[in-house]
Coordinates of C-alpha atoms and ligand atoms in Angstrom, one line a residue:
M1 CA 143.3 -39.2 26.0
C2 CA 147.2 -39.6 26.3
G3 CA 148.4 -41.8 29.2
I4 CA 151.1 -40.4 31.4
V5 CA 153.5 -42.3 33.9
G6 CA 156.3 -40.9 35.9
Y7 CA 158.5 -42.8 38.4
V8 CA 161.2 -42.3 40.8
G9 CA 162.7 -45.1 43.3
G10 CA 165.0 -47.9 43.5
R11 CA 163.9 -50.1 40.4
P12 CA 164.8 -49.8 36.9
A13 CA 162.6 -46.9 35.7
L14 CA 162.3 -48.2 32.2
D15 CA 160.6 -51.4 33.2
V16 CA 158.2 -49.7 35.6
V17 CA 157.4 -46.9 32.9
I18 CA 156.7 -49.4 30.1
E19 CA 154.7 -51.6 32.3
G20 CA 152.7 -48.5 33.4
L21 CA 152.3 -47.4 29.7
A22 CA 151.0 -50.8 28.8
R23 CA 148.2 -50.6 31.5
L24 CA 147.4 -47.0 30.1
E25 CA 147.7 -47.6 26.4
Y26 CA 143.8 -47.7 26.2
R27 CA 143.8 -43.9 26.9
G28 CA 145.5 -43.3 23.4
Y29 CA 147.6 -45.3 21.0
D30 CA 148.9 -43.0 18.3
S31 CA 152.5 -43.0 19.5
A32 CA 154.5 -43.8 22.6
G33 CA 157.7 -42.4 24.2
V34 CA 159.9 -42.6 27.4
A35 CA 162.4 -40.3 29.0
L36 CA 165.0 -41.4 31.5
L37 CA 167.6 -39.6 33.6
A38 CA 170.8 -41.9 33.9
E39 CA 174.4 -41.1 34.4
G40 CA 173.7 -37.4 34.4
R41 CA 172.1 -37.6 31.0
L42 CA 168.7 -37.3 29.6
A43 CA 167.7 -40.3 27.2
T44 CA 164.6 -40.3 25.2
A45 CA 163.0 -42.7 22.8
K46 CA 159.7 -42.4 20.9
R47 CA 157.8 -44.0 18.1
A48 CA 154.7 -43.5 16.1
G49 CA 152.0 -46.3 16.6
K50 CA 151.2 -48.6 19.4
L51 CA 153.5 -49.3 22.4
V52 CA 154.8 -52.4 20.6
N53 CA 156.8 -50.1 18.2
L54 CA 158.5 -48.3 21.0
R55 CA 159.3 -51.7 22.8
G56 CA 161.0 -52.7 19.5
A57 CA 163.0 -49.5 19.3
L58 CA 164.1 -49.9 22.9
E59 CA 165.2 -53.5 22.2
E60 CA 167.3 -52.4 19.3
E61 CA 168.9 -49.5 21.1
P62 CA 168.6 -49.9 24.9
P63 CA 168.8 -46.7 26.9
P64 CA 171.2 -46.4 29.8
A65 CA 169.7 -47.9 33.1
G66 CA 168.2 -45.3 35.4
T67 CA 165.9 -45.1 38.4
L68 CA 163.8 -42.0 37.4
G69 CA 161.9 -41.7 34.2
M70 CA 158.6 -41.0 32.6
G71 CA 156.5 -42.2 29.6
H72 CA 153.7 -41.2 27.4
T73 CA 151.0 -42.8 25.1
R74 CA 149.4 -40.3 22.8
W75 CA 146.0 -39.4 21.4
A76 CA 146.9 -36.8 18.8
T77 CA 145.4 -33.3 19.0
H78 CA 148.1 -31.0 17.6
G79 CA 150.1 -32.6 14.6
P80 CA 149.7 -36.0 13.0
P81 CA 150.7 -39.0 15.0
N82 CA 154.4 -39.5 13.7
D83 CA 157.7 -39.9 15.5
R84 CA 158.3 -36.2 15.5
N85 CA 155.1 -35.4 17.3
A86 CA 155.3 -38.2 19.8
H87 CA 156.1 -37.3 23.4
P88 CA 158.5 -36.5 25.3
H89 CA 159.5 -33.1 23.9
V90 CA 162.8 -31.7 24.8
D91 CA 164.2 -28.2 24.9
C92 CA 167.1 -26.7 22.9
T93 CA 169.7 -27.9 25.3
G94 CA 168.5 -31.4 25.4
T95 CA 168.3 -31.4 29.3
V96 CA 164.6 -30.9 29.9
A97 CA 161.9 -33.3 28.8
V98 CA 158.2 -32.9 29.0
I99 CA 155.0 -35.0 28.4
H100 CA 151.6 -33.6 28.3
N101 CA 147.9 -34.6 28.3
G102 CA 145.3 -31.9 27.3
I103 CA 145.4 -28.9 25.1
I104 CA 147.4 -25.6 25.7
E105 CA 145.1 -23.1 24.1
N106 CA 147.6 -20.2 23.9
F107 CA 150.4 -22.3 22.4
A108 CA 150.6 -20.4 19.1
A109 CA 151.4 -17.1 20.9
L110 CA 153.9 -18.9 23.1
R111 CA 155.4 -20.6 20.2
G112 CA 155.8 -17.4 18.3
E113 CA 157.4 -15.8 21.1
L114 CA 159.9 -18.6 21.7
E115 CA 160.8 -18.8 17.9
E116 CA 161.4 -15.0 18.0
A117 CA 163.7 -15.5 21.0
G118 CA 165.7 -18.0 18.9
H119 CA 164.3 -21.4 20.2
K120 CA 164.3 -24.2 17.6
L121 CA 160.9 -26.1 17.8
G122 CA 161.0 -29.4 15.9
S123 CA 157.4 -30.7 16.3
D124 CA 153.8 -29.3 15.5
T125 CA 152.7 -29.9 19.1
D126 CA 151.4 -27.5 21.7
T127 CA 153.5 -29.5 24.3
E128 CA 156.9 -28.7 22.9
A129 CA 156.6 -24.8 23.8
V130 CA 156.5 -26.0 27.5
A131 CA 159.9 -27.7 27.2
H132 CA 161.4 -24.5 25.8
L133 CA 159.6 -22.3 28.4
L134 CA 161.1 -24.4 31.2
E135 CA 164.5 -24.0 29.6
D136 CA 164.1 -20.2 29.9
E137 CA 162.8 -20.3 33.5
L138 CA 165.6 -22.7 34.6
K139 CA 168.0 -20.1 33.2
S140 CA 166.6 -17.5 35.5
G141 CA 167.0 -19.7 38.6
G142 CA 165.3 -22.1 40.9
D143 CA 164.8 -25.8 40.4
L144 CA 162.5 -27.6 38.0
A145 CA 159.3 -27.2 40.4
A146 CA 159.9 -23.4 40.5
A147 CA 160.2 -23.2 36.8
M148 CA 157.1 -25.3 36.2
R149 CA 155.2 -23.0 38.6
R150 CA 156.1 -20.0 36.6
V151 CA 155.3 -21.7 33.3
C152 CA 152.0 -22.9 34.3
R153 CA 150.9 -19.5 35.3
R154 CA 151.3 -18.6 31.7
L155 CA 149.4 -21.4 30.2
E156 CA 145.7 -21.4 29.2
G157 CA 143.6 -24.6 28.7
A158 CA 143.8 -28.0 30.0
F159 CA 146.9 -29.8 30.9
T160 CA 148.7 -32.4 32.8
L161 CA 152.4 -32.0 32.6
V162 CA 155.2 -34.1 33.8
A163 CA 158.8 -33.0 33.3
V164 CA 162.4 -34.1 34.2
H165 CA 165.6 -32.0 34.1
T166 CA 169.3 -33.3 34.2
G167 CA 169.8 -30.4 36.9
D168 CA 167.5 -32.1 39.2
P169 CA 168.4 -35.7 38.8
D170 CA 166.3 -37.1 41.6
L171 CA 163.1 -35.0 40.8
V172 CA 160.0 -35.6 38.7
V173 CA 157.7 -32.7 38.5
G174 CA 154.0 -32.9 37.6
A175 CA 151.4 -30.2 37.2
R176 CA 147.8 -30.5 36.8
R177 CA 144.8 -28.3 35.5
N178 CA 141.6 -29.8 34.3
S179 CA 143.3 -33.1 33.3
P180 CA 143.8 -36.3 35.3
L181 CA 147.0 -36.9 37.4
V182 CA 147.3 -39.0 40.5
V183 CA 150.2 -40.0 42.8
G184 CA 151.0 -43.5 43.8
V185 CA 152.8 -43.6 47.2
G186 CA 155.2 -46.4 47.7
D187 CA 158.0 -47.4 50.0
G188 CA 161.1 -45.7 48.8
E189 CA 159.6 -45.0 45.6
N190 CA 156.7 -42.9 44.1
F191 CA 154.7 -42.9 41.0
L192 CA 152.6 -40.3 39.0
A193 CA 150.1 -41.4 36.3
S194 CA 147.0 -40.5 34.5
D195 CA 145.2 -43.2 36.5
V196 CA 146.0 -45.8 39.1
A197 CA 146.0 -48.7 36.7
A198 CA 149.6 -47.6 35.8
F199 CA 151.0 -48.4 39.3
I200 CA 148.4 -50.6 40.9
A201 CA 150.9 -53.6 40.7
H202 CA 153.3 -51.5 42.9
T203 CA 151.0 -49.8 45.3
R204 CA 147.2 -49.2 46.1
D205 CA 147.9 -46.0 48.2
A206 CA 147.1 -42.9 46.2
I207 CA 146.9 -39.2 46.4
E208 CA 144.2 -37.2 44.5
L209 CA 145.6 -34.0 43.3
G210 CA 143.4 -30.9 43.0
Q211 CA 143.1 -28.1 40.3
D212 CA 146.2 -26.0 39.6
Q213 CA 148.5 -28.0 41.7
I214 CA 152.1 -29.0 41.3
V215 CA 153.6 -32.2 42.6
E216 CA 157.3 -32.8 43.3
L217 CA 158.1 -36.5 43.3
R218 CA 161.2 -37.9 45.1
A219 CA 162.0 -41.5 46.0
G220 CA 161.6 -40.4 49.7
G221 CA 158.6 -38.2 49.4
V222 CA 155.9 -36.2 47.8
T223 CA 155.4 -32.5 48.1
V224 CA 152.3 -30.7 46.7
T225 CA 151.9 -27.0 46.2
D226 CA 149.8 -24.7 44.3
F227 CA 150.9 -22.7 41.3
E228 CA 152.1 -20.0 43.7
G229 CA 154.2 -22.4 45.7
R230 CA 151.9 -22.5 48.7
P231 CA 151.4 -26.0 50.4
A232 CA 148.2 -27.6 49.0
E233 CA 145.7 -29.8 50.6
V234 CA 145.4 -33.2 49.0
K235 CA 143.2 -36.2 49.5
E236 CA 144.9 -39.6 50.3
Y237 CA 142.8 -42.8 49.4
H238 CA 143.3 -46.5 49.2
V239 CA 142.4 -48.1 45.8
D240 CA 139.8 -50.9 46.3
W241 CA 140.7 -53.0 43.5
D242 CA 143.9 -54.9 42.6
V243 CA 146.1 -55.5 39.7
S244 CA 144.1 -58.7 38.6
A245 CA 141.2 -56.2 37.8
A246 CA 143.4 -54.4 35.3
E247 CA 144.5 -57.7 33.6
K248 CA 142.8 -59.7 30.8
G249 CA 142.5 -62.7 33.1
G250 CA 142.5 -65.2 30.3
Y251 CA 140.3 -63.5 27.9
D252 CA 141.6 -62.2 24.4
Y253 CA 140.2 -58.7 25.0
F254 CA 139.3 -56.6 27.9
M255 CA 136.0 -56.0 26.4
L256 CA 135.1 -59.7 26.5
K257 CA 136.2 -59.9 30.3
E258 CA 134.2 -56.7 31.0
I259 CA 131.0 -57.9 29.3
A260 CA 131.5 -61.2 31.3
E261 CA 132.0 -59.2 34.6
Q262 CA 128.5 -57.5 34.3
P263 CA 126.5 -59.6 36.6
R264 CA 129.1 -58.9 39.4
A265 CA 129.3 -55.3 38.5
V266 CA 125.6 -54.8 38.8
A267 CA 125.6 -56.6 42.2
D268 CA 128.4 -54.6 43.6
T269 CA 126.8 -51.3 42.5
L270 CA 123.7 -52.4 44.6
L271 CA 125.7 -53.5 47.6
G272 CA 125.4 -51.5 50.8
R273 CA 122.7 -49.4 49.5
I274 CA 119.6 -51.2 50.6
G275 CA 118.9 -51.3 54.3
T276 CA 117.3 -54.4 56.0
D277 CA 114.0 -52.6 56.1
G278 CA 114.2 -52.2 52.3
R279 CA 114.8 -48.5 52.4
L280 CA 117.5 -47.1 50.2
T281 CA 120.5 -45.3 51.9
L282 CA 122.7 -43.5 49.4
D283 CA 125.4 -42.2 51.8
E284 CA 127.4 -40.3 49.2
M285 CA 124.3 -38.5 48.0
R286 CA 125.4 -35.4 50.2
I287 CA 122.2 -33.6 49.1
S288 CA 119.9 -33.5 52.0
D289 CA 116.2 -35.0 51.9
Q290 CA 114.9 -31.4 52.4
E291 CA 116.8 -30.1 49.4
L292 CA 115.7 -33.1 47.3
R293 CA 112.0 -32.3 48.3
E294 CA 112.6 -28.8 46.9
V295 CA 114.0 -30.0 43.6
D296 CA 111.5 -29.1 40.8
K297 CA 113.5 -30.1 37.7
I298 CA 116.2 -32.7 37.0
I299 CA 118.8 -32.1 34.1
I300 CA 120.9 -35.0 33.1
V301 CA 124.3 -34.2 31.4
A302 CA 126.7 -36.8 29.9
C303 CA 128.3 -38.1 26.7
G304 CA 128.5 -41.1 24.5
T305 CA 127.3 -44.2 26.2
S306 CA 126.8 -42.3 29.5
F307 CA 124.4 -40.1 27.6
H308 CA 122.4 -43.2 26.7
A309 CA 122.2 -44.1 30.4
G310 CA 120.9 -40.6 31.0
L311 CA 118.2 -41.1 28.3
I312 CA 117.0 -44.2 30.2
A313 CA 117.1 -42.4 33.4
K314 CA 114.7 -39.9 32.2
Y315 CA 112.0 -42.5 32.0
A316 CA 112.8 -43.9 35.4
I317 CA 112.9 -40.4 37.0
E318 CA 109.8 -39.3 35.5
H319 CA 107.9 -42.5 36.3
W320 CA 109.0 -43.1 39.8
A321 CA 110.1 -39.7 41.1
G322 CA 107.4 -37.6 39.3
L323 CA 109.9 -34.9 38.4
P324 CA 110.4 -33.4 35.1
C325 CA 113.7 -34.5 33.6
E326 CA 115.7 -33.4 30.6
V327 CA 118.7 -35.1 29.1
E328 CA 121.5 -33.1 27.4
L329 CA 124.7 -33.9 25.6
A330 CA 127.2 -32.4 27.8
S331 CA 129.1 -30.9 24.9
E332 CA 126.0 -28.8 23.9
F333 CA 124.6 -28.0 27.4
R334 CA 126.7 -24.9 28.2
Y335 CA 126.2 -23.5 24.7
R336 CA 122.5 -22.9 25.0
D337 CA 120.5 -20.9 27.6
A338 CA 119.3 -23.8 29.8
I339 CA 117.2 -22.5 32.6
L340 CA 118.6 -23.6 35.9
S341 CA 118.1 -22.5 39.5
P342 CA 119.0 -23.7 43.1
T343 CA 116.0 -26.0 42.9
T344 CA 117.3 -27.7 39.7
L345 CA 119.3 -31.0 40.1
V346 CA 121.8 -31.6 37.5
I347 CA 122.8 -35.2 37.4
A348 CA 126.3 -35.7 35.6
I349 CA 127.1 -39.3 34.4
S350 CA 130.6 -40.2 33.4
Q351 CA 132.5 -43.4 33.8
S352 CA 135.9 -41.8 34.0
G353 CA 134.8 -38.8 35.8
E354 CA 137.5 -36.9 33.5
T355 CA 135.4 -36.2 30.4
M356 CA 136.1 -32.6 29.6
D357 CA 132.6 -32.0 28.1
A358 CA 131.0 -33.3 31.3
L359 CA 133.3 -31.4 33.6
M360 CA 132.5 -28.1 31.7
A361 CA 128.8 -28.9 31.9
V362 CA 129.1 -29.4 35.6
R363 CA 131.0 -26.0 36.0
H364 CA 128.5 -24.3 33.9
A365 CA 125.6 -25.6 36.2
R366 CA 127.6 -24.7 39.3
E367 CA 127.7 -21.1 38.1
Q368 CA 123.9 -21.0 37.9
K369 CA 123.6 -22.4 41.5
A370 CA 122.1 -25.8 40.6
K371 CA 122.7 -28.7 43.0
L372 CA 125.1 -31.3 41.4
L373 CA 125.1 -34.9 41.6
G374 CA 127.7 -37.1 39.9
I375 CA 127.4 -40.7 38.9
C376 CA 131.0 -42.0 38.4
N377 CA 133.1 -45.1 38.2
V378 CA 136.5 -43.8 39.1
N379 CA 137.5 -42.9 42.7
G380 CA 139.9 -40.0 42.8
S381 CA 138.7 -38.5 39.5
T382 CA 137.6 -34.8 39.0
L383 CA 133.8 -35.0 38.5
P384 CA 132.9 -36.2 41.9
R385 CA 135.1 -33.6 43.6
E386 CA 133.2 -30.9 41.6
C387 CA 129.8 -32.2 42.6
D388 CA 127.8 -31.7 45.7
G389 CA 127.2 -35.5 46.0
V390 CA 128.2 -38.6 44.1
L391 CA 127.0 -42.1 43.5
Y392 CA 129.9 -44.4 42.7
T393 CA 129.1 -47.3 40.2
H394 CA 131.3 -50.1 41.4
A395 CA 132.1 -51.7 38.0
G396 CA 135.9 -52.0 38.7
P397 CA 138.3 -50.6 36.2
E398 CA 136.9 -50.4 32.7
I399 CA 139.8 -50.6 30.3
A400 CA 138.3 -51.5 26.8
V401 CA 137.5 -48.2 25.1
A402 CA 133.9 -49.4 24.5
S403 CA 131.9 -48.9 27.6
T404 CA 130.1 -52.1 28.7
K405 CA 129.9 -52.9 32.4
A406 CA 130.2 -49.1 33.1
F407 CA 126.8 -48.7 31.2
L408 CA 124.9 -51.4 33.2
T409 CA 126.2 -50.1 36.5
Q410 CA 125.3 -46.6 35.5
L411 CA 121.8 -47.8 34.9
V412 CA 121.7 -49.3 38.3
A413 CA 122.9 -46.0 39.8
V414 CA 120.0 -44.0 38.0
Y415 CA 117.5 -46.6 39.1
L416 CA 118.6 -46.1 42.7
I417 CA 118.5 -42.4 42.4
A418 CA 115.1 -42.3 41.0
L419 CA 113.8 -44.7 43.6
Y420 CA 115.6 -42.8 46.3
I421 CA 114.0 -39.6 45.3
A422 CA 110.7 -41.2 45.1
Q423 CA 111.1 -42.5 48.7
V424 CA 112.2 -39.1 49.9
R425 CA 109.4 -37.2 48.2
G426 CA 106.8 -39.9 48.8
T427 CA 105.9 -40.2 45.1
K428 CA 105.8 -43.9 45.5
W429 CA 104.7 -45.9 48.6
G430 CA 107.5 -47.4 50.6
D431 CA 106.3 -51.0 49.7
E432 CA 106.4 -50.0 46.0
V433 CA 110.0 -48.8 46.1
F434 CA 110.8 -52.0 48.2
A435 CA 109.1 -54.3 45.5
M436 CA 111.2 -52.5 42.8
V437 CA 114.5 -52.8 44.7
Q438 CA 113.9 -56.5 45.1
L439 CA 113.5 -56.9 41.5
L440 CA 116.7 -54.9 40.9
E441 CA 118.5 -57.3 43.3
R442 CA 117.5 -60.1 41.0
M443 CA 119.1 -58.4 37.9
P444 CA 122.6 -59.9 38.3
E445 CA 121.2 -63.3 37.9
K446 CA 119.1 -62.2 34.8
V447 CA 122.2 -60.7 33.2
E448 CA 124.0 -63.9 33.9
K449 CA 121.3 -65.8 32.2
V450 CA 121.6 -63.6 29.0
L451 CA 125.4 -64.2 28.9
E452 CA 124.9 -67.9 29.1
T453 CA 122.8 -67.9 25.8
M454 CA 125.1 -65.8 23.5
E455 CA 126.4 -68.2 21.2
P456 CA 123.7 -67.7 18.5
V457 CA 124.4 -63.9 18.7
R458 CA 128.0 -64.5 18.0
E459 CA 127.0 -66.7 15.2
L460 CA 124.7 -64.2 13.7
A461 CA 127.5 -61.4 14.2
R462 CA 130.1 -63.4 12.3
S463 CA 127.6 -64.0 9.4
L464 CA 127.0 -60.2 9.1
A465 CA 130.6 -59.2 9.0
G466 CA 130.4 -58.4 5.3
E467 CA 127.5 -56.0 5.7
R468 CA 127.7 -52.2 5.2
C469 CA 125.0 -51.1 7.4
V470 CA 122.8 -52.2 10.4
L471 CA 119.8 -50.3 11.8
F472 CA 118.6 -50.5 15.4
L473 CA 115.0 -49.8 16.4
G474 CA 113.4 -49.4 19.9
R475 CA 110.6 -47.7 21.7
H476 CA 110.4 -46.2 25.3
V477 CA 113.6 -47.2 27.0
G478 CA 114.3 -49.6 24.1
F479 CA 115.0 -46.5 22.0
P480 CA 118.3 -45.5 24.1
V481 CA 119.3 -49.3 23.8
A482 CA 119.0 -49.0 20.0
L483 CA 121.1 -45.9 20.1
E484 CA 123.7 -47.8 22.3
G485 CA 123.6 -50.8 20.1
A486 CA 124.5 -48.5 17.0
L487 CA 127.3 -46.7 18.7
K488 CA 128.9 -49.9 19.8
L489 CA 128.8 -51.2 16.2
K490 CA 130.0 -47.9 14.9
E491 CA 133.0 -47.6 17.3
L492 CA 134.1 -51.2 17.1
A493 CA 133.1 -52.5 13.6
Y494 CA 133.5 -49.0 11.7
M495 CA 130.2 -49.8 10.1
H496 CA 127.3 -47.5 9.3
A497 CA 124.9 -48.2 12.1
E498 CA 121.9 -46.0 13.3
G499 CA 119.5 -46.2 16.1
F500 CA 115.9 -45.0 15.8
A501 CA 112.7 -44.6 17.7
A502 CA 110.6 -47.2 16.0
G503 CA 107.7 -44.8 15.8
E504 CA 109.9 -42.3 13.9
L505 CA 110.4 -44.8 11.1
K506 CA 107.4 -43.8 9.0
H507 CA 108.6 -40.1 9.2
G508 CA 111.7 -40.8 7.1
P509 CA 114.1 -43.5 8.1
I510 CA 111.9 -46.2 6.4
A511 CA 113.3 -45.1 3.2
L512 CA 116.6 -46.6 4.1
I513 CA 114.9 -50.2 4.2
E514 CA 115.9 -52.4 1.3
S515 CA 116.0 -56.0 0.6
G516 CA 118.4 -57.8 3.0
L517 CA 119.2 -54.9 5.3
P518 CA 119.8 -56.1 8.8
V519 CA 117.6 -54.3 11.3
V520 CA 117.7 -55.1 15.0
V521 CA 114.5 -54.5 16.9
V522 CA 114.3 -54.3 20.7
V523 CA 110.8 -55.3 21.7
P524 CA 109.3 -54.1 25.1
P525 CA 107.9 -56.7 27.4
R526 CA 104.5 -58.1 26.7
A527 CA 103.0 -56.6 29.7
R528 CA 103.3 -53.2 28.0
D529 CA 100.8 -54.4 25.6
V530 CA 100.3 -51.1 23.6
L531 CA 104.0 -50.3 23.2
H532 CA 104.6 -53.9 22.5
D533 CA 101.9 -54.3 19.9
K534 CA 103.0 -51.1 18.2
I535 CA 106.5 -52.2 17.6
V536 CA 105.3 -55.7 16.4
S537 CA 103.5 -53.7 13.7
N538 CA 106.9 -51.9 13.1
I539 CA 108.5 -55.2 12.6
Q540 CA 106.0 -56.2 9.9
E541 CA 106.3 -52.9 8.1
I542 CA 110.1 -53.3 7.7
R543 CA 110.0 -56.8 6.8
A544 CA 107.4 -56.3 4.1
R545 CA 109.9 -54.0 2.6
G546 CA 112.6 -56.5 2.6
A547 CA 114.5 -56.0 6.0
R548 CA 116.2 -58.8 7.6
T549 CA 114.7 -58.7 11.1
I550 CA 116.9 -59.5 14.2
V551 CA 114.4 -59.4 17.1
I552 CA 115.4 -58.9 20.7
A553 CA 112.3 -60.0 22.9
E554 CA 111.2 -61.5 26.0
E555 CA 111.6 -65.4 26.2
G556 CA 108.4 -67.1 25.0
D557 CA 107.0 -64.1 23.1
A558 CA 105.3 -66.1 20.4
S559 CA 103.8 -62.9 19.0
V560 CA 107.1 -61.8 17.3
E561 CA 108.1 -65.2 16.1
P562 CA 106.4 -65.0 12.7
Y563 CA 108.2 -61.8 11.8
A564 CA 111.7 -62.4 13.2
D565 CA 114.4 -63.8 10.8
T566 CA 116.5 -64.2 14.0
L567 CA 114.9 -64.2 17.4
I568 CA 117.0 -63.4 20.6
G569 CA 115.2 -64.3 23.7
V570 CA 116.0 -62.3 27.0
P571 CA 114.5 -63.0 30.6
A572 CA 111.2 -61.2 31.4
V573 CA 111.9 -58.1 33.6
P574 CA 109.8 -55.0 34.2
T575 CA 109.8 -52.5 31.3
L576 CA 112.1 -49.9 33.0
L577 CA 114.8 -52.4 34.0
Q578 CA 114.6 -54.1 30.6
P579 CA 117.7 -52.2 29.2
L580 CA 119.8 -54.4 31.7
V581 CA 119.1 -57.4 29.7
T582 CA 118.6 -56.2 26.1
T583 CA 121.8 -54.3 25.9
V584 CA 124.0 -57.3 26.6
P585 CA 123.3 -59.1 23.3
L586 CA 124.0 -55.8 21.5
Q587 CA 127.4 -55.5 23.1
V588 CA 128.3 -59.2 22.3
F589 CA 127.1 -58.5 18.8
A590 CA 129.2 -55.6 18.2
C591 CA 132.3 -57.2 19.8
E592 CA 132.0 -60.5 17.8
L593 CA 131.4 -58.6 14.5
A594 CA 134.3 -56.4 15.0
T595 CA 136.5 -59.3 15.9
A596 CA 135.3 -61.2 12.8
K597 CA 136.5 -58.2 10.8
G598 CA 139.9 -58.3 12.3
H599 CA 139.6 -55.3 14.6
D600 CA 141.3 -54.8 17.9
V601 CA 138.1 -54.2 20.0
D602 CA 139.9 -52.8 23.0
Q603 CA 141.7 -50.1 20.9
P604 CA 139.4 -49.0 18.1
R605 CA 140.7 -46.5 15.6
N606 CA 140.7 -42.9 16.3
L607 CA 139.3 -43.5 19.8
A608 CA 140.6 -43.1 23.3
K609 CA 139.0 -44.2 26.6
S610 CA 138.9 -41.0 28.5
V611 CA 138.1 -37.8 26.4
T612 CA 139.9 -35.0 28.3
V613 CA 139.8 -32.3 25.6
E614 CA 136.7 -30.4 24.5
Ligands
M6R1 O1 134.0 -41.5 30.8 P1 132.7 -41.0 30.3 O2 131.5 -41.9 30.6 O3 132.5 -39.6 30.5 O4 132.8 -41.2 28.7 C1 131.8 -40.9 27.8 C2 132.0 -41.4 26.3 O5 133.2 -40.8 25.9 C3 132.1 -42.8 26.4 O6 130.8 -43.3 26.9 C4 132.2 -43.3 24.9 O7 131.1 -42.9 24.2 C5 132.4 -44.8 24.9 N1 133.6 -45.0 24.0 C6 131.2 -45.6 24.3 O8 131.5 -46.9 24.3

């Protein structure tokens, strides 16, 4: 949701800010804008639509050159995505500019108060109120940072705010509550951004900001305080990937690059976690073995694709660790009376570590004294800080809105956790855990093999670009894979797509089957004979009713051949690990079909990568 960049240093600020926005555009692309301080004046430019529109406007009317500025890409919450509602927003005097990510919940009351006092607000946004509040606070004395502190104390909701003021021409001020903001520390220059991708071309040294903190950014230094002005503790870290990871590297889309990176991402997520004796060592777990032995229930909370990883985790945890496991949509979790206790382990899965629904679920679990473990891909994000322990997935930056490599690495993380708990609690013999770990280590080569055979899947996808609906069926861990296949198709191709547990078909959904309807079926390995044979019967049932069957099954599974209009073979792997290979063709399918329809798969309509509002 909304990308934010701030810069102060020796370079032309406009270039740095626009380059940062280009790297953050995946966070929102409803409009874009910049504010620069130059020659003692504040210059702003903003345009509805993608960054390209703003670039065009800046070329037509170049702003004065300056070395301090900020920029914003918007995912609209309050007010439609037009020029007027695009950020930055300025005060009545035209000397203060503000950009914002999040939602200021008490904005209506603040706006009413401001209008009554004579302020003229020109947009429908919650953000604009902040510019006018800063105007009033600056009149009553102090610099921009002091004014921001006083304003933040009045705000409710979630926000990252960045502001500049002509009265403080060498200062950029940022504020953070419940929304992401990181500092990039350079040499004679400093950066602020929603995530490190914005400044990775300039520095890999970053500072993680905490809750309710204010950062003052000058070319020569960075000061962080809390909302009361007290010096705040911050965490410095070094980003372990470089600018090439945030570029397309010759691919047409980030999504294609990220699909191709999956073998390496899976391998990197396993790296350093398996000892020479075959025992797992999860250093960042930070929940003691004794505490893990006391756990009597696991609850997984997550959203979207991460939720699907959670559904697969349930099978692995119950099978290997022998613990009851529930999986909850994070957005629903805190609104029901889930029974939690100090012996409940809550696992929160989030690629970004910034998804507001996931963060709120974690805080709800914390209040009830549960142990908290995060699975997260972004170092420096909020979720790991709020959990007792964390397992990082080492997928590298995922920039396409549709999650692909993050999903596969989340699966690896949940397998590792399930096996680790089994090891600690002794629910599996050491050699059984080791045998499974060895199979896991072979998964990068299996995923690579799937990627090498994707041309027929691409062809199939192109041939189905005119369809209105596709159904996906699976059983056991194939069911969440079916859900994931349907989600990918919805978000990228804007097509009606549903995933069903194949056994549920006869309880209703089979009524949807009509002549020619494409139905993708994920078939379990032959070794799971009962499950396997049941789904083969399901395929026959839908085919008898006219469905066009697209079957994903183990290579050499002759039993499905007679009933498959299209057969996609994947390498043979154990049942629980099968999602690592069966998901990949579905990612490729959705990506190709959406591209054939002319869609931008990196920036699908109405979506944003990181959903930082509830
Ligand atoms: O960053 P998170 O893993 O918390 O994000 C959760 C969902 O918003 C995300 O997986 C979303 O569903 C993806 N766009 C799916 O491709």
